[in-house]
mmCIF file of C-alpha atoms in Angstrom:
data_model
loop_
_atom_site.group_PDB
_atom_site.id
_atom_site.type_symbol
_atom_site.label_atom_id
_atom_site.label_comp_id
_atom_site.label_asym_id
_atom_site.label_seq_id
_atom_site.Cartn_x
_atom_site.Cartn_y
_atom_site.Cartn_z
ATOM 1 C CA UNK A 339 79.586 95.202 78.690
ATOM 2 C CA UNK A 340 76.294 95.417 80.498
ATOM 3 C CA UNK A 341 73.839 98.222 79.883
ATOM 4 C CA UNK A 342 72.437 99.399 82.991
ATOM 5 C CA UNK A 343 68.901 100.931 83.539
ATOM 6 C CA UNK A 344 70.560 104.363 83.661
ATOM 7 C CA UNK A 345 72.356 103.657 80.297
ATOM 8 C CA UNK A 346 68.904 102.683 78.789
ATOM 9 C CA UNK A 347 67.367 105.984 80.146
ATOM 10 C CA UNK A 348 70.354 107.916 78.601
ATOM 11 C CA UNK A 349 69.952 106.125 75.250
ATOM 12 C CA UNK A 350 66.262 106.943 75.248
ATOM 13 C CA UNK A 351 67.051 110.571 76.214
ATOM 14 C CA UNK A 352 69.424 110.701 73.156
ATOM 15 C CA UNK A 353 66.617 109.202 70.883
ATOM 16 C CA UNK A 354 64.045 111.593 72.181
ATOM 17 C CA UNK A 355 66.363 114.663 71.635
ATOM 18 C CA UNK A 356 67.235 113.531 68.068
ATOM 19 C CA UNK A 357 63.598 112.766 67.109
ATOM 20 C CA UNK A 358 61.810 115.714 68.781
ATOM 21 C CA UNK A 359 64.475 118.169 69.808
ATOM 22 C CA UNK A 360 65.159 119.793 73.075
ATOM 23 C CA UNK A 361 61.699 120.880 73.048
ATOM 24 C CA UNK A 362 60.367 117.339 73.203
ATOM 25 C CA UNK A 363 62.883 116.180 75.934
ATOM 26 C CA UNK A 364 60.845 115.661 79.234
ATOM 27 C CA UNK A 365 61.232 113.100 81.958
ATOM 28 C CA UNK A 366 57.879 111.773 80.927
ATOM 29 C CA UNK A 367 58.876 111.389 77.234
ATOM 30 C CA UNK A 368 62.033 109.362 78.328
ATOM 31 C CA UNK A 369 59.813 107.236 80.600
ATOM 32 C CA UNK A 370 57.546 106.451 77.606
ATOM 33 C CA UNK A 371 60.442 105.782 75.289
ATOM 34 C CA UNK A 372 62.045 103.453 77.775
ATOM 35 C CA UNK A 373 58.920 101.584 78.580
ATOM 36 C CA UNK A 374 59.468 102.175 82.267
ATOM 37 C CA UNK A 375 56.981 103.427 84.939
ATOM 38 C CA UNK A 376 56.326 107.140 85.093
ATOM 39 C CA UNK A 377 58.671 108.852 87.422
ATOM 40 C CA UNK A 378 61.571 106.393 86.779
ATOM 41 C CA UNK A 379 63.598 108.879 84.759
ATOM 42 C CA UNK A 380 62.913 111.696 87.451
ATOM 43 C CA UNK A 381 64.371 109.217 89.997
ATOM 44 C CA UNK A 382 67.621 108.702 88.174
ATOM 45 C CA UNK A 383 67.896 112.273 86.860
ATOM 46 C CA UNK A 384 66.093 114.680 89.115
ATOM 47 C CA UNK A 385 66.490 117.771 86.982
ATOM 48 C CA UNK A 386 66.608 118.580 83.292
ATOM 49 C CA UNK A 387 70.265 119.508 83.551
ATOM 50 C CA UNK A 388 71.026 116.071 85.125
ATOM 51 C CA UNK A 389 69.159 114.407 82.364
ATOM 52 C CA UNK A 390 70.960 116.345 79.569
ATOM 53 C CA UNK A 391 74.282 115.720 81.438
ATOM 54 C CA UNK A 392 73.432 112.084 81.534
ATOM 55 C CA UNK A 393 72.872 112.010 77.700
ATOM 56 C CA UNK A 394 76.110 113.868 77.153
ATOM 57 C CA UNK A 395 78.181 111.405 79.312
ATOM 58 C CA UNK A 396 76.456 108.381 77.641
ATOM 59 C CA UNK A 397 77.419 109.839 74.218
ATOM 60 C CA UNK A 398 81.081 110.261 75.319
ATOM 61 C CA UNK A 399 81.035 106.631 76.541
ATOM 62 C CA UNK A 400 79.580 105.385 73.296
ATOM 63 C CA UNK A 401 82.045 107.314 71.165
ATOM 64 C CA UNK A 402 85.018 105.952 73.145
ATOM 65 C CA UNK A 403 83.739 102.401 72.702
ATOM 66 C CA UNK A 404 83.419 102.878 68.959
ATOM 67 C CA UNK A 405 86.972 104.375 68.822
ATOM 68 C CA UNK A 406 88.285 101.408 70.898
ATOM 69 C CA UNK A 407 86.605 98.853 68.425
ATOM 70 C CA UNK A 408 87.932 100.794 65.523
ATOM 71 C CA UNK A 409 91.552 100.696 66.950
ATOM 72 C CA UNK A 410 91.258 97.065 67.675
ATOM 73 C CA UNK A 411 90.415 96.348 64.114
ATOM 74 C CA UNK A 412 92.756 98.763 62.578
ATOM 75 C CA UNK A 413 96.160 97.459 61.313
ATOM 76 C CA UNK A 414 98.881 98.605 63.588
ATOM 77 C CA UNK A 415 100.338 100.860 60.870
ATOM 78 C CA UNK A 416 97.339 102.491 59.214
ATOM 79 C CA UNK A 417 97.962 104.788 56.210
ATOM 80 C CA UNK A 418 97.144 108.405 55.991
ATOM 81 C CA UNK A 419 94.917 107.595 53.166
ATOM 82 C CA UNK A 420 93.062 105.161 55.124
ATOM 83 C CA UNK A 421 92.514 107.560 57.938
ATOM 84 C CA UNK A 422 91.362 110.085 55.353
ATOM 85 C CA UNK A 423 88.800 107.619 53.997
ATOM 86 C CA UNK A 424 87.230 107.461 57.532
ATOM 87 C CA UNK A 425 85.757 110.829 57.232
ATOM 88 C CA UNK A 426 83.481 110.126 54.230
ATOM 89 C CA UNK A 427 82.389 106.982 56.044
ATOM 90 C CA UNK A 428 81.587 108.940 59.210
ATOM 91 C CA UNK A 429 79.736 111.476 57.420
ATOM 92 C CA UNK A 430 77.587 108.909 55.445
ATOM 93 C CA UNK A 431 76.948 107.143 58.781
ATOM 94 C CA UNK A 432 75.665 110.344 60.361
ATOM 95 C CA UNK A 433 73.361 110.988 57.486
ATOM 96 C CA UNK A 434 71.960 107.531 57.355
ATOM 97 C CA UNK A 435 71.356 107.297 61.101
ATOM 98 C CA UNK A 436 71.564 110.892 62.435
ATOM 99 C CA UNK A 437 70.342 110.055 65.949
ATOM 100 C CA UNK A 438 73.540 110.664 67.747
ATOM 101 C CA UNK A 439 74.698 113.594 65.662
ATOM 102 C CA UNK A 440 71.392 115.356 65.990
ATOM 103 C CA UNK A 441 71.339 114.668 69.685
ATOM 104 C CA UNK A 442 74.779 116.187 70.072
ATOM 105 C CA UNK A 443 73.815 119.231 68.079
ATOM 106 C CA UNK A 444 70.789 119.801 70.468
ATOM 107 C CA UNK A 445 73.066 119.341 73.476
ATOM 108 C CA UNK A 446 75.517 121.974 72.055
ATOM 109 C CA UNK A 447 72.640 124.391 71.865
ATOM 110 C CA UNK A 448 71.342 123.522 75.385
ATOM 111 C CA UNK A 449 75.023 123.911 76.598
ATOM 112 C CA UNK A 450 75.058 127.585 75.573
ATOM 113 C CA UNK A 451 72.501 128.310 78.299
ATOM 114 C CA UNK A 452 73.168 125.515 80.832
ATOM 115 C CA UNK A 453 76.572 125.525 82.616
ATOM 116 C CA UNK A 454 76.151 121.805 83.702
ATOM 117 C CA UNK A 455 75.590 120.686 80.286
ATOM 118 C CA UNK A 456 78.453 122.791 79.182
ATOM 119 C CA UNK A 457 80.893 121.237 81.486
ATOM 120 C CA UNK A 458 79.727 117.703 80.409
ATOM 121 C CA UNK A 459 79.933 118.715 76.737
ATOM 122 C CA UNK A 460 83.533 120.072 77.069
ATOM 123 C CA UNK A 461 84.710 116.631 78.339
ATOM 124 C CA UNK A 462 82.971 114.958 75.375
ATOM 125 C CA UNK A 463 84.541 117.313 72.933
ATOM 126 C CA UNK A 464 88.015 116.767 74.302
ATOM 127 C CA UNK A 465 87.497 112.923 74.448
ATOM 128 C CA UNK A 466 86.271 112.950 70.908
ATOM 129 C CA UNK A 467 89.213 115.245 69.588
ATOM 130 C CA UNK A 468 91.655 112.877 71.517
ATOM 131 C CA UNK A 469 90.358 109.842 69.845
ATOM 132 C CA UNK A 470 90.618 111.628 66.337
ATOM 133 C CA UNK A 471 94.224 112.643 67.104
ATOM 134 C CA UNK A 472 95.037 109.102 68.240
ATOM 135 C CA UNK A 473 93.992 107.836 64.823
ATOM 136 C CA UNK A 474 96.120 110.459 63.033
ATOM 137 C CA UNK A 475 99.067 109.655 65.229
ATOM 138 C CA UNK A 476 98.621 105.869 64.320
ATOM 139 C CA UNK A 477 98.997 106.918 60.713
ATOM 140 C CA UNK A 478 102.001 108.880 61.530
ATOM 141 C CA UNK A 479 100.268 112.022 60.691
ATOM 142 C CA UNK A 480 101.209 115.421 62.252
ATOM 143 C CA UNK A 481 98.510 117.412 64.209
ATOM 144 C CA UNK A 482 97.111 116.661 67.633
ATOM 145 C CA UNK A 483 94.058 117.186 69.612
ATOM 146 C CA UNK A 484 93.813 120.864 68.584
ATOM 147 C CA UNK A 485 93.677 119.911 64.895
ATOM 148 C CA UNK A 486 91.274 117.061 65.534
ATOM 149 C CA UNK A 487 88.963 119.442 67.401
ATOM 150 C CA UNK A 488 88.844 121.863 64.706
ATOM 151 C CA UNK A 489 87.971 119.057 62.274
ATOM 152 C CA UNK A 490 85.266 117.895 64.681
ATOM 153 C CA UNK A 491 83.720 121.338 64.577
ATOM 154 C CA UNK A 492 83.794 121.515 60.779
ATOM 155 C CA UNK A 493 82.237 118.015 60.738
ATOM 156 C CA UNK A 494 79.439 119.189 63.034
ATOM 157 C CA UNK A 495 78.527 122.140 60.765
ATOM 158 C CA UNK A 496 78.635 120.078 57.609
ATOM 159 C CA UNK A 497 76.609 117.174 58.964
ATOM 160 C CA UNK A 498 73.846 119.560 60.522
ATOM 161 C CA UNK A 499 73.713 121.308 57.298
ATOM 162 C CA UNK A 500 73.350 118.204 55.290
ATOM 163 C CA UNK A 501 70.541 116.993 57.527
ATOM 164 C CA UNK A 502 68.721 120.422 57.572
ATOM 165 C CA UNK A 503 68.686 121.726 54.016
ATOM 166 C CA UNK A 504 66.756 120.461 50.965
ATOM 167 C CA UNK A 505 68.599 118.494 48.460
ATOM 168 C CA UNK A 506 68.461 121.198 45.718
ATOM 169 C CA UNK A 507 70.030 123.805 48.041
ATOM 170 C CA UNK A 508 72.653 121.359 49.068
ATOM 171 C CA UNK A 509 73.745 120.963 45.434
ATOM 172 C CA UNK A 510 73.886 124.743 44.992
ATOM 173 C CA UNK A 511 75.983 125.279 48.121
ATOM 174 C CA UNK A 512 78.385 122.484 47.519
ATOM 175 C CA UNK A 513 77.233 120.164 50.309
ATOM 176 C CA UNK A 514 75.759 117.169 48.203
ATOM 177 C CA UNK A 515 78.730 114.779 47.939
ATOM 178 C CA UNK A 516 79.504 113.008 51.260
ATOM 179 C CA UNK A 517 82.739 111.463 49.731
ATOM 180 C CA UNK A 518 84.240 114.722 48.561
ATOM 181 C CA UNK A 519 83.111 116.608 51.710
ATOM 182 C CA UNK A 520 84.485 113.879 53.987
ATOM 183 C CA UNK A 521 87.903 114.121 52.398
ATOM 184 C CA UNK A 522 87.764 117.787 52.292
ATOM 185 C CA UNK A 523 87.158 117.870 56.085
ATOM 186 C CA UNK A 524 90.281 115.691 56.624
ATOM 187 C CA UNK A 525 92.430 117.816 54.386
ATOM 188 C CA UNK A 526 90.948 121.169 55.560
ATOM 189 C CA UNK A 527 92.879 121.025 58.877
ATOM 190 C CA UNK A 528 96.239 119.639 57.503
ATOM 191 C CA UNK A 529 97.725 122.508 55.176
ATOM 192 C CA UNK A 530 97.095 125.484 57.580
ATOM 193 C CA UNK A 531 97.885 123.865 60.900
ATOM 194 C CA UNK A 532 100.177 120.964 60.658
ATOM 195 C CA UNK A 533 103.994 121.522 60.829
ATOM 196 C CA UNK A 534 106.002 120.546 57.822
ATOM 197 C CA UNK A 535 108.250 118.012 59.536
ATOM 198 C CA UNK A 536 106.275 115.050 58.498
ATOM 199 C CA UNK A 537 106.948 114.242 54.799
ATOM 200 C CA UNK A 538 103.779 112.527 54.311
ATOM 201 C CA UNK A 539 101.540 115.340 55.218
ATOM 202 C CA UNK A 540 103.720 118.036 53.510
ATOM 203 C CA UNK A 541 103.855 115.801 50.322
ATOM 204 C CA UNK A 542 100.104 115.278 50.429
ATOM 205 C CA UNK A 543 99.447 118.989 50.691
ATOM 206 C CA UNK A 544 101.859 119.931 47.869
ATOM 207 C CA UNK A 545 100.074 117.387 45.531
ATOM 208 C CA UNK A 546 96.840 119.229 46.067
ATOM 209 C CA UNK A 547 98.275 122.672 45.515
ATOM 210 C CA UNK A 548 99.893 121.696 42.332
ATOM 211 C CA UNK A 549 96.780 119.523 41.334
ATOM 212 C CA UNK B 1181 64.121 151.185 54.891
ATOM 213 C CA UNK B 1182 61.050 150.769 57.083
ATOM 214 C CA UNK B 1183 60.502 148.042 59.643
ATOM 215 C CA UNK B 1184 56.971 146.610 59.451
ATOM 216 C CA UNK B 1185 55.187 145.155 62.400
ATOM 217 C CA UNK B 1186 55.685 141.713 60.666
ATOM 218 C CA UNK B 1187 59.525 142.476 60.784
ATOM 219 C CA UNK B 1188 59.347 143.418 64.379
ATOM 220 C CA UNK B 1189 57.571 140.114 65.293
ATOM 221 C CA UNK B 1190 60.321 138.248 63.371
ATOM 222 C CA UNK B 1191 63.085 140.081 65.045
ATOM 223 C CA UNK B 1192 61.556 139.203 68.442
ATOM 224 C CA UNK B 1193 61.157 135.507 67.289
ATOM 225 C CA UNK B 1194 64.849 135.483 66.378
ATOM 226 C CA UNK B 1195 65.708 136.926 69.871
ATOM 227 C CA UNK B 1196 63.539 134.412 71.634
ATOM 228 C CA UNK B 1197 65.063 131.521 69.650
ATOM 229 C CA UNK B 1198 68.516 132.651 70.571
ATOM 230 C CA UNK B 1199 67.781 133.297 74.176
ATOM 231 C CA UNK B 1200 65.486 130.410 75.043
ATOM 232 C CA UNK B 1201 66.046 127.862 72.145
ATOM 233 C CA UNK B 1202 63.265 126.273 70.093
ATOM 234 C CA UNK B 1203 61.742 125.189 73.281
ATOM 235 C CA UNK B 1204 61.043 128.704 74.386
ATOM 236 C CA UNK B 1205 59.755 129.857 71.050
ATOM 237 C CA UNK B 1206 55.871 130.123 71.457
ATOM 238 C CA UNK B 1207 53.599 132.774 70.020
ATOM 239 C CA UNK B 1208 52.953 134.222 73.523
ATOM 240 C CA UNK B 1209 56.741 134.659 74.085
ATOM 241 C CA UNK B 1210 56.981 136.649 70.938
ATOM 242 C CA UNK B 1211 53.924 138.789 71.763
ATOM 243 C CA UNK B 1212 55.662 139.514 75.328
ATOM 244 C CA UNK B 1213 59.083 140.057 73.690
ATOM 245 C CA UNK B 1214 57.412 142.632 71.160
ATOM 246 C CA UNK B 1215 55.312 144.316 73.593
ATOM 247 C CA UNK B 1216 52.203 143.625 71.489
ATOM 248 C CA UNK B 1217 48.814 142.571 72.710
ATOM 249 C CA UNK B 1218 48.462 138.731 73.053
ATOM 250 C CA UNK B 1219 47.311 137.042 69.978
ATOM 251 C CA UNK B 1220 49.111 139.509 67.582
ATOM 252 C CA UNK B 1221 51.853 136.950 66.633
ATOM 253 C CA UNK B 1222 49.305 134.338 66.025
ATOM 254 C CA UNK B 1223 47.336 136.769 63.653
ATOM 255 C CA UNK B 1224 50.425 137.281 61.591
ATOM 256 C CA UNK B 1225 51.813 133.706 61.764
ATOM 257 C CA UNK B 1226 49.051 131.215 62.526
ATOM 258 C CA UNK B 1227 51.175 128.230 62.970
ATOM 259 C CA UNK B 1228 54.653 127.406 64.448
ATOM 260 C CA UNK B 1229 55.953 126.596 60.956
ATOM 261 C CA UNK B 1230 54.820 130.053 59.712
ATOM 262 C CA UNK B 1231 56.540 131.715 62.753
ATOM 263 C CA UNK B 1232 59.838 129.766 62.169
ATOM 264 C CA UNK B 1233 59.627 130.341 58.461
ATOM 265 C CA UNK B 1234 59.041 134.097 58.979
ATOM 266 C CA UNK B 1235 62.151 134.205 61.215
ATOM 267 C CA UNK B 1236 64.213 132.361 58.633
ATOM 268 C CA UNK B 1237 63.094 134.855 55.817
ATOM 269 C CA UNK B 1238 63.833 137.696 58.109
ATOM 270 C CA UNK B 1239 67.337 136.511 58.684
ATOM 271 C CA UNK B 1240 67.982 136.100 54.997
ATOM 272 C CA UNK B 1241 66.788 139.666 54.460
ATOM 273 C CA UNK B 1242 69.122 141.007 57.140
ATOM 274 C CA UNK B 1243 72.013 139.070 55.837
ATOM 275 C CA UNK B 1244 71.566 140.459 52.333
ATOM 276 C CA UNK B 1245 71.368 144.057 53.796
ATOM 277 C CA UNK B 1246 74.582 143.513 55.634
ATOM 278 C CA UNK B 1247 76.227 142.180 52.530
ATOM 279 C CA UNK B 1248 75.011 145.093 50.455
ATOM 280 C CA UNK B 1249 76.231 147.609 53.000
ATOM 281 C CA UNK B 1250 79.639 145.759 53.004
ATOM 282 C CA UNK B 1251 79.938 145.987 49.124
ATOM 283 C CA UNK B 1252 79.024 149.474 49.160
ATOM 284 C CA UNK B 1253 81.829 150.217 51.501
ATOM 285 C CA UNK B 1254 84.242 147.910 49.949
ATOM 286 C CA UNK B 1255 86.829 149.305 47.581
ATOM 287 C CA UNK B 1256 86.136 148.100 43.990
ATOM 288 C CA UNK B 1257 89.215 145.856 43.941
ATOM 289 C CA UNK B 1258 89.451 144.263 47.316
ATOM 290 C CA UNK B 1259 92.462 142.087 47.998
ATOM 291 C CA UNK B 1260 92.352 138.392 48.775
ATOM 292 C CA UNK B 1261 94.043 139.199 52.095
ATOM 293 C CA UNK B 1262 91.272 141.743 52.953
ATOM 294 C CA UNK B 1263 88.627 139.194 52.122
ATOM 295 C CA UNK B 1264 90.323 136.699 54.273
ATOM 296 C CA UNK B 1265 90.488 139.112 57.155
ATOM 297 C CA UNK B 1266 86.517 139.254 57.083
ATOM 298 C CA UNK B 1267 86.179 135.846 58.562
ATOM 299 C CA UNK B 1268 88.018 136.426 61.935
ATOM 300 C CA UNK B 1269 85.785 139.626 62.056
ATOM 301 C CA UNK B 1270 82.564 137.760 61.316
ATOM 302 C CA UNK B 1271 83.572 135.034 63.912
ATOM 303 C CA UNK B 1272 84.305 137.701 66.613
ATOM 304 C CA UNK B 1273 81.046 139.361 65.923
ATOM 305 C CA UNK B 1274 79.171 136.026 66.284
ATOM 306 C CA UNK B 1275 80.737 135.309 69.572
ATOM 307 C CA UNK B 1276 80.173 138.825 70.979
ATOM 308 C CA UNK B 1277 76.581 139.161 69.822
ATOM 309 C CA UNK B 1278 75.572 135.444 69.057
ATOM 310 C CA UNK B 1279 71.735 136.385 68.602
ATOM 311 C CA UNK B 1280 71.651 135.684 65.041
ATOM 312 C CA UNK B 1281 73.937 132.741 64.777
ATOM 313 C CA UNK B 1282 72.224 130.876 67.653
ATOM 314 C CA UNK B 1283 68.798 131.497 66.153
ATOM 315 C CA UNK B 1284 70.110 130.175 62.760
ATOM 316 C CA UNK B 1285 71.450 127.018 64.483
ATOM 317 C CA UNK B 1286 68.058 126.488 66.191
ATOM 318 C CA UNK B 1287 66.348 126.970 62.821
ATOM 319 C CA UNK B 1288 68.687 124.334 61.330
ATOM 320 C CA UNK B 1289 67.599 121.763 63.909
ATOM 321 C CA UNK B 1290 63.894 122.722 63.501
ATOM 322 C CA UNK B 1291 64.366 122.243 59.648
ATOM 323 C CA UNK B 1292 65.416 118.571 60.179
ATOM 324 C CA UNK B 1293 61.862 117.804 61.276
ATOM 325 C CA UNK B 1294 59.823 120.545 59.494
ATOM 326 C CA UNK B 1295 59.663 120.706 55.668
ATOM 327 C CA UNK B 1296 58.262 124.335 55.695
ATOM 328 C CA UNK B 1297 61.402 125.567 57.560
ATOM 329 C CA UNK B 1298 63.688 123.434 55.519
ATOM 330 C CA UNK B 1299 62.563 125.080 52.337
ATOM 331 C CA UNK B 1300 63.024 128.494 53.718
ATOM 332 C CA UNK B 1301 66.339 127.713 55.192
ATOM 333 C CA UNK B 1302 67.457 126.338 51.867
ATOM 334 C CA UNK B 1303 66.844 129.804 50.217
ATOM 335 C CA UNK B 1304 68.797 131.469 53.163
ATOM 336 C CA UNK B 1305 71.781 129.123 52.792
ATOM 337 C CA UNK B 1306 71.890 129.661 49.066
ATOM 338 C CA UNK B 1307 71.521 133.530 49.522
ATOM 339 C CA UNK B 1308 74.385 133.444 52.099
ATOM 340 C CA UNK B 1309 76.676 131.380 49.931
ATOM 341 C CA UNK B 1310 75.938 133.648 46.940
ATOM 342 C CA UNK B 1311 76.900 136.660 49.055
ATOM 343 C CA UNK B 1312 80.182 135.010 50.118
ATOM 344 C CA UNK B 1313 80.914 133.980 46.489
ATOM 345 C CA UNK B 1314 80.347 137.452 45.466
ATOM 346 C CA UNK B 1315 82.903 138.922 47.859
ATOM 347 C CA UNK B 1316 85.645 136.386 46.814
ATOM 348 C CA UNK B 1317 84.834 137.117 43.108
ATOM 349 C CA UNK B 1318 85.335 140.744 43.899
ATOM 350 C CA UNK B 1319 88.842 139.859 45.190
ATOM 351 C CA UNK B 1320 89.521 137.875 41.963
ATOM 352 C CA UNK B 1321 89.612 134.645 44.009
ATOM 353 C CA UNK B 1322 88.646 131.373 42.403
ATOM 354 C CA UNK B 1323 85.660 129.381 43.876
ATOM 355 C CA UNK B 1324 82.086 130.107 43.587
ATOM 356 C CA UNK B 1325 78.881 129.417 45.446
ATOM 357 C CA UNK B 1326 79.759 125.861 46.355
ATOM 358 C CA UNK B 1327 83.057 126.688 48.040
ATOM 359 C CA UNK B 1328 81.397 129.545 49.795
ATOM 360 C CA UNK B 1329 78.698 127.175 51.015
ATOM 361 C CA UNK B 1330 81.122 124.643 52.531
ATOM 362 C CA UNK B 1331 82.875 127.588 54.351
ATOM 363 C CA UNK B 1332 79.512 128.598 55.718
ATOM 364 C CA UNK B 1333 78.890 125.154 57.055
ATOM 365 C CA UNK B 1334 82.356 125.002 58.603
ATOM 366 C CA UNK B 1335 81.777 128.490 60.094
ATOM 367 C CA UNK B 1336 78.468 127.296 61.686
ATOM 368 C CA UNK B 1337 80.167 124.370 63.385
ATOM 369 C CA UNK B 1338 83.005 126.433 64.635
ATOM 370 C CA UNK B 1339 80.872 129.308 65.955
ATOM 371 C CA UNK B 1340 78.370 126.925 67.636
ATOM 372 C CA UNK B 1341 81.186 124.928 69.279
ATOM 373 C CA UNK B 1342 82.798 128.142 70.656
ATOM 374 C CA UNK B 1343 79.550 129.327 72.079
ATOM 375 C CA UNK B 1344 78.774 125.933 73.604
ATOM 376 C CA UNK B 1345 81.904 124.695 75.139
ATOM 377 C CA UNK B 1346 83.863 125.848 78.317
ATOM 378 C CA UNK B 1347 86.969 127.923 77.740
ATOM 379 C CA UNK B 1348 89.210 125.262 79.057
ATOM 380 C CA UNK B 1349 87.922 122.721 76.560
ATOM 381 C CA UNK B 1350 88.086 125.176 73.750
ATOM 382 C CA UNK B 1351 91.841 125.610 74.446
ATOM 383 C CA UNK B 1352 92.447 121.762 74.382
ATOM 384 C CA UNK B 1353 90.514 121.245 71.088
ATOM 385 C CA UNK B 1354 92.001 124.287 69.230
ATOM 386 C CA UNK B 1355 88.978 126.348 69.220
ATOM 387 C CA UNK B 1356 90.136 129.208 71.294
ATOM 388 C CA UNK B 1357 91.667 131.873 68.772
ATOM 389 C CA UNK B 1358 88.920 133.538 66.708
ATOM 390 C CA UNK B 1359 91.610 135.158 64.530
ATOM 391 C CA UNK B 1360 93.524 131.899 63.615
ATOM 392 C CA UNK B 1361 90.232 130.056 63.156
ATOM 393 C CA UNK B 1362 88.693 132.797 60.978
ATOM 394 C CA UNK B 1363 91.622 132.767 58.736
ATOM 395 C CA UNK B 1364 91.712 128.950 58.850
ATOM 396 C CA UNK B 1365 88.052 128.869 57.693
ATOM 397 C CA UNK B 1366 88.841 130.994 54.785
ATOM 398 C CA UNK B 1367 91.753 128.967 53.765
ATOM 399 C CA UNK B 1368 90.232 125.610 54.476
ATOM 400 C CA UNK B 1369 88.093 125.802 51.254
ATOM 401 C CA UNK B 1370 90.823 127.271 49.132
ATOM 402 C CA UNK B 1371 93.500 124.518 48.761
ATOM 403 C CA UNK B 1372 91.340 121.671 48.211
ATOM 404 C CA UNK B 1373 88.725 123.219 45.854
ATOM 405 C CA UNK B 1374 90.404 126.088 44.176
ATOM 406 C CA UNK B 1375 94.003 125.173 43.663
ATOM 407 C CA UNK B 1376 94.618 127.225 40.626
ATOM 408 C CA UNK B 1377 92.456 128.881 38.114
ATOM 409 C CA UNK B 1378 92.784 126.211 35.677
ATOM 410 C CA UNK B 1379 92.089 123.011 38.016
ATOM 411 C CA UNK B 1380 88.536 121.947 38.344
ATOM 412 C CA UNK B 1381 86.907 120.316 41.200
ATOM 413 C CA UNK B 1382 86.522 117.255 39.207
ATOM 414 C CA UNK B 1383 90.177 117.144 38.423
ATOM 415 C CA UNK B 1384 91.017 117.556 42.162
ATOM 416 C CA UNK B 1385 88.666 114.704 43.046
ATOM 417 C CA UNK B 1386 90.414 112.451 40.501
ATOM 418 C CA UNK B 1387 93.712 113.228 42.290
ATOM 419 C CA UNK B 1388 92.335 112.085 45.571
ATOM 420 C CA UNK B 1389 90.856 108.873 44.406
ATOM 421 C CA UNK B 1390 94.138 107.831 42.575
ATOM 422 C CA UNK B 1391 96.119 108.820 45.672
#
């Protein structure tokens, strides 16, 4: 898979967004980060909307590639518990290398005011939710794209909070244990939304409520 | 309750943050929004950190006032169902008038890079979670500040997603029904964390790791 110059500029836009926020994202800043001549980013992405849209498209692509790799290395019949364990791992990764998550959060806030970013982000959110639903389906779990989308929204709020708040506050408000939180995210969308026709899910939910 | 000039400037900073993002928040923009002479905001809040911290403190105060009003008008023994119904109402309000929620989301992203904002936001998150825990406690529900804090994080992710994504994507990813989502938020932190009044979070976590 080749990385084009356009991809490189998008990767740098993502890095700038994460490091400096929407405020720091200018065509010049991306030129500098990419080590290309001044004006290059403007040639590829004439407006700020185009640049933000390019960053969103690139994030969708990278996410799809990551999911494809994950599926290729996943046993054909993955267990519900194994899928559940993915969320603590994803959360830990977002905390250790928050670049993509922070860039995504910045894009969400830009999207509120910018229809072009909004449309691109909509495609990203659907692609992410479909990928999550695919994993659950591989484990024989109920719940489709809609449940996965709600989980993604919860995940965004938890990860942003964990990156933003001081450690002491995180302890007080129950946001200090990525393992427990990751499992909690996975379980949060199961009991209320999933139909009861899948024995695994129903049994799993029953275990917790009697716990 | 009097609103001081300092409060007015903070209210305007919140409005500017929500309308234009962190990128649009300057001392001059707050002067303009408040209709005060240029330089006034800089006199009260000499740095950008001070201005962002002032906005975060003001939001904490406004939230506390709202919770106090809510408690004063709440029957002494509120039912769990009534507390549950609050979350769809809160979510709808955040979508209809997103100023405070968007400003809060902008502050979270600023806090990642700014220790002064981070500390202020930590106090805000704890105050919000304590208020939520107080309401649940009034309804005789299990779960304290930690559960309420996780709910607040989920709420943030859901509300930001609903404000950011196009309507068609929201339908696809299950983020189109504020009523169902609001109830789901309330229920999401109940089954995993507060199964019965005897079970503890530690016991619950042990169940997961053995499953």
